[in-house]
Each structure stands twice: as C-alpha cells, then as structure tokens.
Tab-separated table of N, CA and C in Angstrom:
chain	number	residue	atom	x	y	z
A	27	UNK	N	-9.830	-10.705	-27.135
A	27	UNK	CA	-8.573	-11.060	-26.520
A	27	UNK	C	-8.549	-10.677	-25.047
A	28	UNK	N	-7.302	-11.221	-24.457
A	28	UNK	CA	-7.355	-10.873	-22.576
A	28	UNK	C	-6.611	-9.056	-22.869
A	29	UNK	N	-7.535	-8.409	-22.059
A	29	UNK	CA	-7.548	-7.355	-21.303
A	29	UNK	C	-6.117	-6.870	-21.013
A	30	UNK	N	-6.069	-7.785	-19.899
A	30	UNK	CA	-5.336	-7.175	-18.704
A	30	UNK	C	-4.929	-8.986	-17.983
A	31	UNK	N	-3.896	-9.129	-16.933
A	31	UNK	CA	-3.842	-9.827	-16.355
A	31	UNK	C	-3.098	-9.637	-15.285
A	32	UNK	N	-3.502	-10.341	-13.978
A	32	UNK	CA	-2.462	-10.172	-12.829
A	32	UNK	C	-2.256	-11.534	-12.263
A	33	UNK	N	-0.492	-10.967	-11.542
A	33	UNK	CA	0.109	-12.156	-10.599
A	33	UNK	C	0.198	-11.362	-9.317
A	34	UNK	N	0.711	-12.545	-8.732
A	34	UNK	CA	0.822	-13.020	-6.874
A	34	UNK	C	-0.538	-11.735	-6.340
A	35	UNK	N	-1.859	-12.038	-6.893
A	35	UNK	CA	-2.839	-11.883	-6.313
A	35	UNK	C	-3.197	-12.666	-6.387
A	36	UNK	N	-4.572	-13.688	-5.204
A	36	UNK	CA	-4.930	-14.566	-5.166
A	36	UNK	C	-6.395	-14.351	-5.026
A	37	UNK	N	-7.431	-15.646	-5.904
A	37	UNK	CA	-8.505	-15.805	-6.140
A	37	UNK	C	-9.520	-15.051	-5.466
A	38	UNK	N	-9.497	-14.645	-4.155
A	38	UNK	CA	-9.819	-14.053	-3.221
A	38	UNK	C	-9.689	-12.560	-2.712
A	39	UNK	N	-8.889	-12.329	-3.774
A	39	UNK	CA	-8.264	-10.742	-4.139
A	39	UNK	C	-6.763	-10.153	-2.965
A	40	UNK	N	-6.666	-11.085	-1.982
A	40	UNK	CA	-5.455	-10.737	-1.503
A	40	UNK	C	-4.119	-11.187	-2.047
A	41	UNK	N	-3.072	-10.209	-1.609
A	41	UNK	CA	-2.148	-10.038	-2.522
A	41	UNK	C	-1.109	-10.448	-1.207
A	42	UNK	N	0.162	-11.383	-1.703
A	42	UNK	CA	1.455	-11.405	-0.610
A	42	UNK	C	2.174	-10.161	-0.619
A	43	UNK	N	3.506	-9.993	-0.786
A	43	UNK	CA	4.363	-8.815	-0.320
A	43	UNK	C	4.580	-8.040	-2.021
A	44	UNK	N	4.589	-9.191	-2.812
A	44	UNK	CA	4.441	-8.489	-4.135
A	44	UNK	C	3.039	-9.028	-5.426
A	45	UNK	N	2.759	-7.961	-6.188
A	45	UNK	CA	1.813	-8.650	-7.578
A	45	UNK	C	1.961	-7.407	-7.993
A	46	UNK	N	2.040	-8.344	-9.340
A	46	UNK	CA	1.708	-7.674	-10.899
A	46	UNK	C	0.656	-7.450	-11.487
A	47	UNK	N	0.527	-6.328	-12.335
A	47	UNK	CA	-0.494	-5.961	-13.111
A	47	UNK	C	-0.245	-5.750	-14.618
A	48	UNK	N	-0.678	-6.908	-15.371
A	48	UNK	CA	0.141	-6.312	-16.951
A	48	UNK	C	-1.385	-5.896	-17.765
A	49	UNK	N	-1.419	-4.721	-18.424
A	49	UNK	CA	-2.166	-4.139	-19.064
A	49	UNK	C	-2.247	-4.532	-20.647
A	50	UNK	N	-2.988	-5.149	-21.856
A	50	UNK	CA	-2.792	-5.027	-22.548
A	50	UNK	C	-3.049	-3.945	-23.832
A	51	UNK	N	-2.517	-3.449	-25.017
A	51	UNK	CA	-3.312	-2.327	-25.734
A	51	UNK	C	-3.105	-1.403	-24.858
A	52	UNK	N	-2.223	-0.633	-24.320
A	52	UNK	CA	-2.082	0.399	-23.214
A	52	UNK	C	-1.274	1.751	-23.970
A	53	UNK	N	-2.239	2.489	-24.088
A	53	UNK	CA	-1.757	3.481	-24.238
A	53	UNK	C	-1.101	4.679	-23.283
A	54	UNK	N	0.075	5.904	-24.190
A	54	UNK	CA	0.872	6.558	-23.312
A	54	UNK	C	-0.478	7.727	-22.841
A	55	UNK	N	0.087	8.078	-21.321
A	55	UNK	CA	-0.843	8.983	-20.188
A	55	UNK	C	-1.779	8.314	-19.915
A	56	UNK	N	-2.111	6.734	-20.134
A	56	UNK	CA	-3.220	5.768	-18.695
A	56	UNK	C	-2.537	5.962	-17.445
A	57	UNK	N	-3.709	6.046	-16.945
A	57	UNK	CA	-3.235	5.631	-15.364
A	57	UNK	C	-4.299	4.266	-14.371
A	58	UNK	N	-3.342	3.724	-14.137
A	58	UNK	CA	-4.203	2.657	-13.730
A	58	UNK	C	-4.918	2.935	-11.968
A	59	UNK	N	-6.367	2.448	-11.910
A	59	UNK	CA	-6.481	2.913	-10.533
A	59	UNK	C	-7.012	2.083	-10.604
A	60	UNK	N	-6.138	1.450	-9.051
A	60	UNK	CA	-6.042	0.279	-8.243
A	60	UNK	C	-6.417	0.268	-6.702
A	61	UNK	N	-8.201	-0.398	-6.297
A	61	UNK	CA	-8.824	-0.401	-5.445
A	61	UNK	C	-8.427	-1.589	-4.509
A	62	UNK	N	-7.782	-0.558	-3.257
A	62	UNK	CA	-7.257	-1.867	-2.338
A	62	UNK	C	-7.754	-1.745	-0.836
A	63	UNK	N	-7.786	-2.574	-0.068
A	63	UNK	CA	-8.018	-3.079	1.444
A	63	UNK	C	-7.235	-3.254	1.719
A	64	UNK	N	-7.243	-2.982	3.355
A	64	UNK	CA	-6.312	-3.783	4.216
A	64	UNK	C	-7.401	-4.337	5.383
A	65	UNK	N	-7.176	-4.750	6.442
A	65	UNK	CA	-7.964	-5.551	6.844
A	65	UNK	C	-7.296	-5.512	8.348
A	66	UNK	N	-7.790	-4.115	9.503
A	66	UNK	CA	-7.090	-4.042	10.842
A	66	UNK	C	-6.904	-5.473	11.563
A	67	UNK	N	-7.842	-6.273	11.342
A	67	UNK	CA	-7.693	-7.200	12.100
A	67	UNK	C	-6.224	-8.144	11.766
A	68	UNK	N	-5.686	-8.162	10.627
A	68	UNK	CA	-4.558	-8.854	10.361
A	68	UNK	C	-3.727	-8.115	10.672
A	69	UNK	N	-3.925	-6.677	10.105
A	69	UNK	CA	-2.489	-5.674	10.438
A	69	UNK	C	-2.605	-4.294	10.722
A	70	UNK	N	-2.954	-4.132	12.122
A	70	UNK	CA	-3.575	-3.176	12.602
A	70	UNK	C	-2.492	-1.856	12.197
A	71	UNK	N	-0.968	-1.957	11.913
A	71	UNK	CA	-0.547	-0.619	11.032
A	71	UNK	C	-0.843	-0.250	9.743
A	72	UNK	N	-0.617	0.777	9.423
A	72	UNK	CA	-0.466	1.519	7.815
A	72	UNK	C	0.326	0.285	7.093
A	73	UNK	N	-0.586	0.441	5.926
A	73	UNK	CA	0.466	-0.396	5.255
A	73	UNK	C	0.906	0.456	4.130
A	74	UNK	N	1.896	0.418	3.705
A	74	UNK	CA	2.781	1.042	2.761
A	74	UNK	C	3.120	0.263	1.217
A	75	UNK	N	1.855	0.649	0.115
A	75	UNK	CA	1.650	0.593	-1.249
A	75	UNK	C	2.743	0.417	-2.182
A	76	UNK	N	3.608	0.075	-2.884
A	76	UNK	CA	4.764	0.919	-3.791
A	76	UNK	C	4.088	0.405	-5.430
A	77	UNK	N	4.363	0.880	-6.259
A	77	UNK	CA	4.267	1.201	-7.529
A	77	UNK	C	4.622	1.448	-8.745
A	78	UNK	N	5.155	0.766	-9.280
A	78	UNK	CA	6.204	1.034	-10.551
A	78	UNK	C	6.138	0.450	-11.812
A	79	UNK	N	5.942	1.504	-12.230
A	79	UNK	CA	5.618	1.435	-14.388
A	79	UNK	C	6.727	2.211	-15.387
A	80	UNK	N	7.316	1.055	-16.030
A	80	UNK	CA	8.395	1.594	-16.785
A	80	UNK	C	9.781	2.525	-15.813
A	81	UNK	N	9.880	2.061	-15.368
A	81	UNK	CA	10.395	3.635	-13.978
A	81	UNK	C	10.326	4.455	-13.312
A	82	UNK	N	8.968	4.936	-13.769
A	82	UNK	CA	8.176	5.817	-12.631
A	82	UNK	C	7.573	5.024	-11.470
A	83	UNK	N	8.091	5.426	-10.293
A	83	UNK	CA	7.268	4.804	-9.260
A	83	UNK	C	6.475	5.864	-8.364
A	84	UNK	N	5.417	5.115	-7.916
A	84	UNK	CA	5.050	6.029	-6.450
A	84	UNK	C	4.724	5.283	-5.565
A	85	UNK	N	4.276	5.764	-4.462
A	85	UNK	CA	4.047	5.379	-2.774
A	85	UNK	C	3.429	5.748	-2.423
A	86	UNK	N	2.157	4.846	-1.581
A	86	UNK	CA	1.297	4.957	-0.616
A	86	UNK	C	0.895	4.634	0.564
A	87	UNK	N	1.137	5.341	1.651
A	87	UNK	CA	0.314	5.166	3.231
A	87	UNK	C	-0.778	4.828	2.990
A	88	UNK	N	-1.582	3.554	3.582
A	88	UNK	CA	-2.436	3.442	3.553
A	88	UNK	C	-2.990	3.056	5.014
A	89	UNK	N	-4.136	3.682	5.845
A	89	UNK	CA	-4.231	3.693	7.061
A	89	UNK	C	-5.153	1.858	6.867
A	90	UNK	N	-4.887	1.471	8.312
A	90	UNK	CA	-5.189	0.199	8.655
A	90	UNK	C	-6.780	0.339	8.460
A	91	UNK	N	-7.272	-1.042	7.645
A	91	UNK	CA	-8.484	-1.824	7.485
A	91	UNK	C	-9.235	-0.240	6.620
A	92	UNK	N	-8.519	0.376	5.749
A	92	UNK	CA	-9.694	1.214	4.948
A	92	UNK	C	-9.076	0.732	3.607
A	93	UNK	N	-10.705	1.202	2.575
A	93	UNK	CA	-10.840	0.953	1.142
A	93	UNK	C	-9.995	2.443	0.703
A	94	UNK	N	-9.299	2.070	-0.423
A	94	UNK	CA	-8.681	3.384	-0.723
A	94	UNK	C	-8.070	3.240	-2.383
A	95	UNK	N	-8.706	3.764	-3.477
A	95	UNK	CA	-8.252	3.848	-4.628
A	95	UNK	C	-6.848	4.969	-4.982
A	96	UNK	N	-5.903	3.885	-5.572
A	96	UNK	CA	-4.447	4.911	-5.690
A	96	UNK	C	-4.376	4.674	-6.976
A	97	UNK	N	-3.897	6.150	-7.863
A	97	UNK	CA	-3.552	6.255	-8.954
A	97	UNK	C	-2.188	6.182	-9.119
A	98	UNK	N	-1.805	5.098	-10.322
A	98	UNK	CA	-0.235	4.871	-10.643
A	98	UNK	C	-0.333	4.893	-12.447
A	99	UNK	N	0.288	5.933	-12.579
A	99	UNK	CA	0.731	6.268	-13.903
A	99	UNK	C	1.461	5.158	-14.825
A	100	UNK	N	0.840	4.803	-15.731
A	100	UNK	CA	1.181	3.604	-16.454
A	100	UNK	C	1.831	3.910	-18.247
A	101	UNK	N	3.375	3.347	-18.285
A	101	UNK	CA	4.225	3.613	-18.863
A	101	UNK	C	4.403	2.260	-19.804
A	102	UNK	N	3.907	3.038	-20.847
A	102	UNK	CA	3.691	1.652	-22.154
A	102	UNK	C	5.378	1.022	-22.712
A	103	UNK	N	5.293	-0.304	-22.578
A	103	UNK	CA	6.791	-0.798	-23.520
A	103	UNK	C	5.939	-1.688	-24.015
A	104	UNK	N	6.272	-0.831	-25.153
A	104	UNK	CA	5.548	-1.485	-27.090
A	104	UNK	C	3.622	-1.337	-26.445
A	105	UNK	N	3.421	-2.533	-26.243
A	105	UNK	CA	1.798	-1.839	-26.097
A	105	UNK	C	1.091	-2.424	-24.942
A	106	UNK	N	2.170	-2.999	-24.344
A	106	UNK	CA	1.778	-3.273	-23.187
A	106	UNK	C	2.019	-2.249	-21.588
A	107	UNK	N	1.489	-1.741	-20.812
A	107	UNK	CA	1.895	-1.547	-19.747
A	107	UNK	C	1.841	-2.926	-18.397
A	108	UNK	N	3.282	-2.666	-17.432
A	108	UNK	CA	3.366	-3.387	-16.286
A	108	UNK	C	3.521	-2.339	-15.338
A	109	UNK	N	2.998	-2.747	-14.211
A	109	UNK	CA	2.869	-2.123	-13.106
A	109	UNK	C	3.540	-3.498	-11.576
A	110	UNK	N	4.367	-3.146	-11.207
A	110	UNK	CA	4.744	-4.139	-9.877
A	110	UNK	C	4.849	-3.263	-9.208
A	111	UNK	N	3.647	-4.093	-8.054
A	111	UNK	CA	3.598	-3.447	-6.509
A	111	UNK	C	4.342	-4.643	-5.798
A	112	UNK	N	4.777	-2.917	-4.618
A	112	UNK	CA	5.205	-3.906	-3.343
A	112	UNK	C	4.332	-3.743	-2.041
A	113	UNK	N	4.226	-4.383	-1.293
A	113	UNK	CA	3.170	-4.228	-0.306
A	113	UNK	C	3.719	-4.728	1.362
A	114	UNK	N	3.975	-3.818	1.896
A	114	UNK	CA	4.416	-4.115	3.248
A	114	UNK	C	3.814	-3.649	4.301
A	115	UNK	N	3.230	-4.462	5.699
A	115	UNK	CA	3.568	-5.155	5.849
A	115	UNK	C	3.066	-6.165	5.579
A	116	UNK	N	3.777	-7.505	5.592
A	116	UNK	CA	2.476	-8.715	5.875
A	116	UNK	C	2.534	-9.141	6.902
A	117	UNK	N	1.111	-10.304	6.877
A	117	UNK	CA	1.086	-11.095	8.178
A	117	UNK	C	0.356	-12.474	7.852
A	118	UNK	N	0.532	-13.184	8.670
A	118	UNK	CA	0.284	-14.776	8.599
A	118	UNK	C	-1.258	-14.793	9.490
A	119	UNK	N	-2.351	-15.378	8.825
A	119	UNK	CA	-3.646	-15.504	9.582
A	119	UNK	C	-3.352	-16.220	10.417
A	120	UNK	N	-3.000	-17.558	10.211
A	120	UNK	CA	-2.755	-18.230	11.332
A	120	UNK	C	-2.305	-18.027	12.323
A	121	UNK	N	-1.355	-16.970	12.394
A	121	UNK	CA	-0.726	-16.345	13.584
A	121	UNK	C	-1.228	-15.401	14.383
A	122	UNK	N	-1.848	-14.426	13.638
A	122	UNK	CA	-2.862	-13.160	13.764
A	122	UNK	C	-3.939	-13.582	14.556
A	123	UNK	N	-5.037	-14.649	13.947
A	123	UNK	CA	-5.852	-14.603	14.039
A	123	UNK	C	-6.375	-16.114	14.130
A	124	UNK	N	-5.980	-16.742	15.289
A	124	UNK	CA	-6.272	-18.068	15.768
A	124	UNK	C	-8.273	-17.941	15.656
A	125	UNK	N	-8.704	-18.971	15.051
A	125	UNK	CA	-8.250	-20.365	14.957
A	125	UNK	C	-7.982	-20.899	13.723
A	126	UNK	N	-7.901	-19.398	12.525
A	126	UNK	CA	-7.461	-19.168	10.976
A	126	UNK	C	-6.621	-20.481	10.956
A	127	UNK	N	-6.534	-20.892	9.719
A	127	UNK	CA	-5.632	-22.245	9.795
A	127	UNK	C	-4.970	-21.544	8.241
A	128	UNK	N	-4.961	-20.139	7.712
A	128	UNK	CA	-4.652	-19.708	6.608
A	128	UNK	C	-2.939	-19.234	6.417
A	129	UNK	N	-1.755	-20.167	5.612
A	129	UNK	CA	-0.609	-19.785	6.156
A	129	UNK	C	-0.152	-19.036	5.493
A	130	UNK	N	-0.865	-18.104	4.394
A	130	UNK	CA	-0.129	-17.286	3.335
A	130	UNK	C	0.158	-15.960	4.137
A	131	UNK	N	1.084	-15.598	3.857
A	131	UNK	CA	1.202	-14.095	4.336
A	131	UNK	C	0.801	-13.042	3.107
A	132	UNK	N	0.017	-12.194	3.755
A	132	UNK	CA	-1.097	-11.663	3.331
A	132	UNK	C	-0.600	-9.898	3.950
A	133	UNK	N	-1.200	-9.668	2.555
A	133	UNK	CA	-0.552	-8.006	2.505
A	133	UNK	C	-2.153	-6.681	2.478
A	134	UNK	N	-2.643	-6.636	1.441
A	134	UNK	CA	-3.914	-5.824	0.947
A	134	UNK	C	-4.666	-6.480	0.015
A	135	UNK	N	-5.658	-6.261	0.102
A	135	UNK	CA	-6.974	-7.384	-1.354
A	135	UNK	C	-7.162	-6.105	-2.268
A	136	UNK	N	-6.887	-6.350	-3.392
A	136	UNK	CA	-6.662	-5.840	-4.444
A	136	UNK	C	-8.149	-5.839	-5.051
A	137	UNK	N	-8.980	-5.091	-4.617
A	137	UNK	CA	-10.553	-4.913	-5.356
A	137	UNK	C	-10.569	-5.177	-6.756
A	138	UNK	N	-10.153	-3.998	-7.187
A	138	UNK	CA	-10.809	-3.665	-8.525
A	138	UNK	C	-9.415	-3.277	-9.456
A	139	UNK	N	-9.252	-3.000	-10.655
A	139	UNK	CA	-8.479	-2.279	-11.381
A	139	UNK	C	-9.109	-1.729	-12.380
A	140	UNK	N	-8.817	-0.606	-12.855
A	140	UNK	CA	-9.339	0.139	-13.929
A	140	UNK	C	-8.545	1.100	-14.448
A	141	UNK	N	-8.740	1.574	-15.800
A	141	UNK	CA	-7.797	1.944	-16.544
A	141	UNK	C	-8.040	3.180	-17.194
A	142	UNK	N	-7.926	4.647	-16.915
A	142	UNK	CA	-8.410	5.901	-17.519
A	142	UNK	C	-7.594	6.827	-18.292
C-alpha cells in the first residue's frame, strides 16, 4: 500500500507558501524529518519553516540557500499522521531571476522525508 503522500509540493521538490505531508500507519512519538533547501539566489533572506501535527506546531529559521533537516513531531488521528507546513517567504523566478520564464512562487524544495 502507499506509504506516505504529499501536496502543494511539486515534481521537482519545490514547495509554494504551503504543502502537506500525510503519513500512513503512523504511530504515537514519530517524528517526521523533513530535508529542505532554500535556494539564495531566489531568496536571499531566512526563510521561516512552520509545522503542525494534530496541534502541536513548531518553527524554523532557516538561513538563505542551506540544506537543513527539521524535526516535527507527528500526532496520529486514527492511524494516520498530517503534518501542514507553511513556508515564507516566496518568490517568483521570473521576477528574481530573468531570463527564468518560471511563474510559480516558490518557497523551499522539500528533499527528502523520513519517519523515526
């Protein structure tokens, strides 16, 4: 059966201002760790992570264009866990970064996920 699945990440692993992570078979005390980028050249500030499972949330600074794995505590309803991030800031390639013709606004690329 499927794993795990995510939204408003795209094929390419970047994510807009929000995406989901739904876990399936998730048991209580996982924590999901979620490997993300940012990319100075689009958005040369910190970008700021958010995180929330069942009601617990947390928050992360994340300094411009570094790889950085954040742990978010994942809170089972029935046997699934969800996790929705928010991700600010974004920015438009096309705007950023002429002669990009790319019009999504674009937040952090979401590497990897894993589940411990």
């Amino acid at each position: 059966g499927i794993a795990s699945v995510t939204a408003g990440i795209y094929g390419d692993h970047w994510s807009g201002s929000r995406a989901t992570s739904t876990r399936y078979r998730c048991s209580p005390g996982s924590t999901l760790l979620a490997t993300v980028q940012g990319d100075a050249r689009l958005i040369r500030d910190d970008s700021t992570l958010t995180a929330s499972s069942g009601g617990k949330r947390v928050s992360y600074t994340l300094p411009a264009g570094r790889t950085e794995t954040v742990r978010i505590p994942l809170v089972p309803a029935g046997s699934r866990c969800v996790v929705h991030f928010g991700i600010s800031p974004v920015a438009l390639p096309s705007v950023v970064e002429p002669p990009s013709t790319d019009t999504r606004a674009l937040g952090l690329r979401f590497l990897s996920f894993a589940v411990r």
